[in-house]
Amino acid sequence: MAKLYFYYASMNAGKSTNLLQADFNYRERGMRTMLFTAAIDDRFGEGRVTSRIGLSAPATMFDAGTDLHACVGREHRAAPLACVLVDEAHFLSPAQVGELARVCDGFGVPVLAYGLRTDFRGELFPGSARLLAVADALVEIKSVCRCGRKATMNLRVDASGRAVADGPQTEIGGEERYVALCRRHFAEALA
């Protein structure tokens, strides 16, 4: 039975690198994959999954109106897919997570979804909350806080490096806007 996997981590933990490595492993063995990435995140160009270490691959963009089950179904009928990989999975809607579960259950194709668990306020993203609820396997990708403990939180900072405590849940940025911290240092920064 195909499974829905949710690989989650703080910012800069290597989620996209892991996704691209998994994609490479499938393709190296002659298996066909389909990659998705959030249309909202165009830091490295539209329709690309890109890691900070320089790896990159083309991907189908999704937004709130994308029917992922239908997209995968079209591709899978054209030529069987061995795996679907989703970057920036925290931007999925709860309904889209359901569509991905149906890909596993109906088409027999595993789905590997990679994303953040929480936002800069320590709140779950709606897509992440649904993935935590329905995924067959939850896999934490470890990152390290400046103190050496496991980083689990994403601190948003302003241009001067000060912690930001409020604002919209989604603000696209990279290393200059977010810092991965352990829970203790996250709380201290916001205090």
mmCIF file of C-alpha atoms in Angstrom:
data_model
loop_
_atom_site.group_PDB
_atom_site.id
_atom_site.type_symbol
_atom_site.label_atom_id
_atom_site.label_comp_id
_atom_site.label_asym_id
_atom_site.label_seq_id
_atom_site.Cartn_x
_atom_site.Cartn_y
_atom_site.Cartn_z
ATOM 1 C CA MET A 1 0.000 0.000 0.000
ATOM 2 C CA ALA A 2 1.318 3.434 -0.949
ATOM 3 C CA LYS A 3 1.861 5.847 1.943
ATOM 4 C CA LEU A 4 1.617 9.580 2.536
ATOM 5 C CA TYR A 5 4.807 10.775 4.241
ATOM 6 C CA PHE A 6 5.249 14.139 5.932
ATOM 7 C CA TYR A 7 8.885 15.197 6.322
ATOM 8 C CA TYR A 8 8.925 18.301 8.500
ATOM 9 C CA ALA A 9 11.582 20.538 9.981
ATOM 10 C CA SER A 10 12.497 24.093 10.851
ATOM 11 C CA MET A 11 13.853 26.481 8.257
ATOM 12 C CA ASN A 12 17.180 25.605 6.626
ATOM 13 C CA ALA A 13 17.190 21.969 7.768
ATOM 14 C CA GLY A 14 17.647 20.500 4.290
ATOM 15 C CA LYS A 15 14.068 19.597 3.369
ATOM 16 C CA SER A 16 14.462 20.519 -0.313
ATOM 17 C CA THR A 17 17.836 18.782 -0.466
ATOM 18 C CA ASN A 18 16.264 15.588 0.910
ATOM 19 C CA LEU A 19 13.390 15.862 -1.580
ATOM 20 C CA LEU A 20 15.781 16.288 -4.507
ATOM 21 C CA GLN A 21 17.881 13.340 -3.308
ATOM 22 C CA ALA A 22 14.769 11.125 -3.116
ATOM 23 C CA ASP A 23 13.737 12.267 -6.600
ATOM 24 C CA PHE A 24 17.220 11.476 -7.925
ATOM 25 C CA ASN A 25 17.120 7.994 -6.389
ATOM 26 C CA TYR A 26 13.825 7.178 -8.132
ATOM 27 C CA ARG A 27 14.941 8.594 -11.468
ATOM 28 C CA GLU A 28 18.331 6.871 -11.294
ATOM 29 C CA ARG A 29 16.455 3.580 -11.190
ATOM 30 C CA GLY A 30 14.384 4.492 -14.241
ATOM 31 C CA MET A 31 11.264 5.382 -12.262
ATOM 32 C CA ARG A 32 9.062 8.350 -13.146
ATOM 33 C CA THR A 33 8.299 11.012 -10.515
ATOM 34 C CA MET A 34 6.258 14.182 -10.307
ATOM 35 C CA LEU A 35 7.444 17.187 -8.284
ATOM 36 C CA PHE A 36 5.269 19.983 -6.926
ATOM 37 C CA THR A 37 6.229 23.290 -5.353
ATOM 38 C CA ALA A 38 4.204 26.211 -4.041
ATOM 39 C CA ALA A 39 3.593 28.972 -6.594
ATOM 40 C CA ILE A 40 3.881 31.557 -3.804
ATOM 41 C CA ASP A 41 7.570 30.724 -3.281
ATOM 42 C CA ASP A 42 9.417 32.010 -6.343
ATOM 43 C CA ARG A 43 12.718 32.909 -4.630
ATOM 44 C CA PHE A 44 14.669 30.667 -7.006
ATOM 45 C CA GLY A 45 12.459 31.067 -10.065
ATOM 46 C CA GLU A 46 9.009 29.833 -10.934
ATOM 47 C CA GLY A 47 8.366 26.111 -10.965
ATOM 48 C CA ARG A 48 11.638 24.972 -9.417
ATOM 49 C CA VAL A 49 12.554 23.072 -6.291
ATOM 50 C CA THR A 50 15.914 24.484 -5.248
ATOM 51 C CA SER A 51 18.081 23.697 -2.260
ATOM 52 C CA ARG A 52 20.504 26.072 -0.584
ATOM 53 C CA ILE A 53 23.407 23.818 -1.606
ATOM 54 C CA GLY A 54 22.687 24.384 -5.288
ATOM 55 C CA LEU A 55 20.582 21.396 -6.315
ATOM 56 C CA SER A 56 17.525 22.164 -8.430
ATOM 57 C CA ALA A 57 14.810 20.472 -10.469
ATOM 58 C CA PRO A 58 11.723 21.623 -12.384
ATOM 59 C CA ALA A 59 8.390 21.200 -10.627
ATOM 60 C CA THR A 60 4.710 21.760 -11.217
ATOM 61 C CA MET A 61 3.496 24.775 -9.264
ATOM 62 C CA PHE A 62 0.456 24.547 -7.012
ATOM 63 C CA ASP A 63 -1.708 27.227 -5.460
ATOM 64 C CA ALA A 64 -4.933 27.141 -3.467
ATOM 65 C CA GLY A 65 -6.956 26.326 -6.592
ATOM 66 C CA THR A 66 -4.854 23.412 -7.836
ATOM 67 C CA ASP A 67 -6.524 19.996 -7.825
ATOM 68 C CA LEU A 68 -3.509 17.833 -7.035
ATOM 69 C CA HIS A 69 -5.416 14.570 -7.405
ATOM 70 C CA ALA A 70 -6.454 15.528 -10.945
ATOM 71 C CA CYS A 71 -2.923 16.700 -11.878
ATOM 72 C CA VAL A 72 -1.346 13.486 -10.654
ATOM 73 C CA GLY A 73 -4.097 11.417 -12.263
ATOM 74 C CA ARG A 74 -3.405 12.928 -15.700
ATOM 75 C CA GLU A 75 0.328 12.280 -15.400
ATOM 76 C CA HIS A 76 -0.124 8.793 -13.972
ATOM 77 C CA ARG A 77 -2.488 7.773 -16.776
ATOM 78 C CA ALA A 78 -0.036 9.113 -19.393
ATOM 79 C CA ALA A 79 2.825 7.041 -17.913
ATOM 80 C CA PRO A 80 2.871 5.415 -14.473
ATOM 81 C CA LEU A 81 4.398 7.435 -11.653
ATOM 82 C CA ALA A 82 6.545 5.794 -8.989
ATOM 83 C CA CYS A 83 6.371 8.709 -6.556
ATOM 84 C CA VAL A 84 4.974 12.223 -6.051
ATOM 85 C CA LEU A 85 7.149 14.702 -4.139
ATOM 86 C CA VAL A 86 5.819 17.979 -2.729
ATOM 87 C CA ASP A 87 8.064 20.834 -1.582
ATOM 88 C CA GLU A 88 6.737 23.647 0.640
ATOM 89 C CA ALA A 89 3.927 21.313 1.768
ATOM 90 C CA HIS A 90 2.942 23.673 4.588
ATOM 91 C CA PHE A 91 1.310 25.815 1.865
ATOM 92 C CA LEU A 92 -1.107 23.008 0.954
ATOM 93 C CA SER A 93 -4.727 23.470 1.943
ATOM 94 C CA PRO A 94 -6.297 20.792 4.141
ATOM 95 C CA ALA A 95 -8.377 19.733 1.110
ATOM 96 C CA GLN A 96 -5.207 19.335 -0.984
ATOM 97 C CA VAL A 97 -3.724 17.083 1.691
ATOM 98 C CA GLY A 98 -6.854 14.967 1.289
ATOM 99 C CA GLU A 99 -6.273 14.892 -2.472
ATOM 100 C CA LEU A 100 -2.724 13.623 -1.891
ATOM 101 C CA ALA A 101 -4.026 10.908 0.442
ATOM 102 C CA ARG A 102 -6.380 9.860 -2.373
ATOM 103 C CA VAL A 103 -3.356 9.667 -4.718
ATOM 104 C CA CYS A 104 -1.839 7.088 -2.367
ATOM 105 C CA ASP A 105 -5.055 5.187 -1.751
ATOM 106 C CA GLY A 106 -6.508 5.320 -5.266
ATOM 107 C CA PHE A 107 -3.493 5.284 -7.567
ATOM 108 C CA GLY A 108 -1.120 3.349 -5.320
ATOM 109 C CA VAL A 109 1.519 6.073 -5.667
ATOM 110 C CA PRO A 110 3.481 7.142 -2.570
ATOM 111 C CA VAL A 111 3.555 10.855 -1.762
ATOM 112 C CA LEU A 112 6.498 12.470 0.022
ATOM 113 C CA ALA A 113 5.534 15.912 1.349
ATOM 114 C CA TYR A 114 8.241 18.207 2.762
ATOM 115 C CA GLY A 115 7.505 21.357 4.734
ATOM 116 C CA LEU A 116 7.544 23.408 7.872
ATOM 117 C CA ARG A 117 5.532 22.286 10.854
ATOM 118 C CA THR A 118 5.028 25.738 12.397
ATOM 119 C CA ASP A 119 5.185 29.389 11.432
ATOM 120 C CA PHE A 120 7.156 32.217 13.089
ATOM 121 C CA ARG A 121 4.584 32.419 15.896
ATOM 122 C CA GLY A 122 4.878 28.717 16.712
ATOM 123 C CA GLU A 123 1.442 28.020 15.166
ATOM 124 C CA LEU A 124 0.747 25.143 12.797
ATOM 125 C CA PHE A 125 0.225 25.903 9.130
ATOM 126 C CA PRO A 126 -3.179 24.536 7.991
ATOM 127 C CA GLY A 127 -1.522 22.149 5.519
ATOM 128 C CA SER A 128 0.942 20.938 8.130
ATOM 129 C CA ALA A 129 -1.827 20.416 10.675
ATOM 130 C CA ARG A 130 -3.721 18.218 8.235
ATOM 131 C CA LEU A 131 -0.564 16.311 7.263
ATOM 132 C CA LEU A 132 0.185 15.660 10.940
ATOM 133 C CA ALA A 133 -3.350 14.310 11.283
ATOM 134 C CA VAL A 134 -3.557 12.010 8.231
ATOM 135 C CA ALA A 135 -0.038 11.128 7.047
ATOM 136 C CA ASP A 136 0.935 7.477 7.319
ATOM 137 C CA ALA A 137 4.457 8.398 8.405
ATOM 138 C CA LEU A 138 5.831 11.485 10.128
ATOM 139 C CA VAL A 139 9.559 12.093 9.761
ATOM 140 C CA GLU A 140 11.362 14.938 11.491
ATOM 141 C CA ILE A 141 14.421 16.269 9.691
ATOM 142 C CA LYS A 142 16.761 17.579 12.346
ATOM 143 C CA SER A 143 18.348 21.005 12.421
ATOM 144 C CA VAL A 144 20.501 22.622 15.086
ATOM 145 C CA CYS A 145 19.972 25.774 17.159
ATOM 146 C CA ARG A 146 22.917 28.068 17.897
ATOM 147 C CA CYS A 147 23.162 26.376 21.332
ATOM 148 C CA GLY A 148 23.543 22.911 19.817
ATOM 149 C CA ARG A 149 20.043 21.661 20.707
ATOM 150 C CA LYS A 150 17.529 20.536 18.128
ATOM 151 C CA ALA A 151 15.976 23.530 16.325
ATOM 152 C CA THR A 152 12.204 23.170 16.097
ATOM 153 C CA MET A 153 11.018 26.776 15.806
ATOM 154 C CA ASN A 154 11.236 29.418 13.051
ATOM 155 C CA LEU A 155 11.940 32.928 14.329
ATOM 156 C CA ARG A 156 11.151 35.734 11.894
ATOM 157 C CA VAL A 157 13.493 38.715 12.181
ATOM 158 C CA ASP A 158 13.412 42.232 10.789
ATOM 159 C CA ALA A 159 16.189 43.921 8.808
ATOM 160 C CA SER A 160 18.111 44.692 12.019
ATOM 161 C CA GLY A 161 17.862 41.103 13.274
ATOM 162 C CA ARG A 162 15.192 41.746 15.924
ATOM 163 C CA ALA A 163 12.437 39.177 16.490
ATOM 164 C CA VAL A 164 9.081 39.821 14.819
ATOM 165 C CA ALA A 165 6.086 38.731 16.895
ATOM 166 C CA ASP A 166 3.186 39.531 14.580
ATOM 167 C CA GLY A 167 2.256 39.897 10.930
ATOM 168 C CA PRO A 168 0.934 37.692 8.165
ATOM 169 C CA GLN A 169 1.585 33.963 8.534
ATOM 170 C CA THR A 170 3.208 33.795 5.106
ATOM 171 C CA GLU A 171 6.127 36.038 4.217
ATOM 172 C CA ILE A 172 8.516 34.520 1.743
ATOM 173 C CA GLY A 173 12.146 34.882 2.648
ATOM 174 C CA GLY A 174 15.263 32.925 3.321
ATOM 175 C CA GLU A 175 18.160 32.951 5.696
ATOM 176 C CA GLU A 176 17.968 36.732 6.075
ATOM 177 C CA ARG A 177 14.356 36.662 7.385
ATOM 178 C CA TYR A 178 14.208 33.491 9.489
ATOM 179 C CA VAL A 179 16.347 31.810 12.125
ATOM 180 C CA ALA A 180 15.865 28.203 13.251
ATOM 181 C CA LEU A 181 15.995 27.965 17.053
ATOM 182 C CA CYS A 182 15.242 25.549 19.873
ATOM 183 C CA ARG A 183 12.036 26.251 21.783
ATOM 184 C CA ARG A 184 13.883 27.939 24.683
ATOM 185 C CA HIS A 185 15.808 30.414 22.506
ATOM 186 C CA PHE A 186 12.681 31.063 20.410
ATOM 187 C CA ALA A 187 10.724 32.013 23.563
ATOM 188 C CA GLU A 188 13.586 34.165 24.840
ATOM 189 C CA ALA A 189 13.827 36.030 21.530
ATOM 190 C CA LEU A 190 10.112 36.841 21.596
ATOM 191 C CA ALA A 191 10.073 37.841 25.299
#
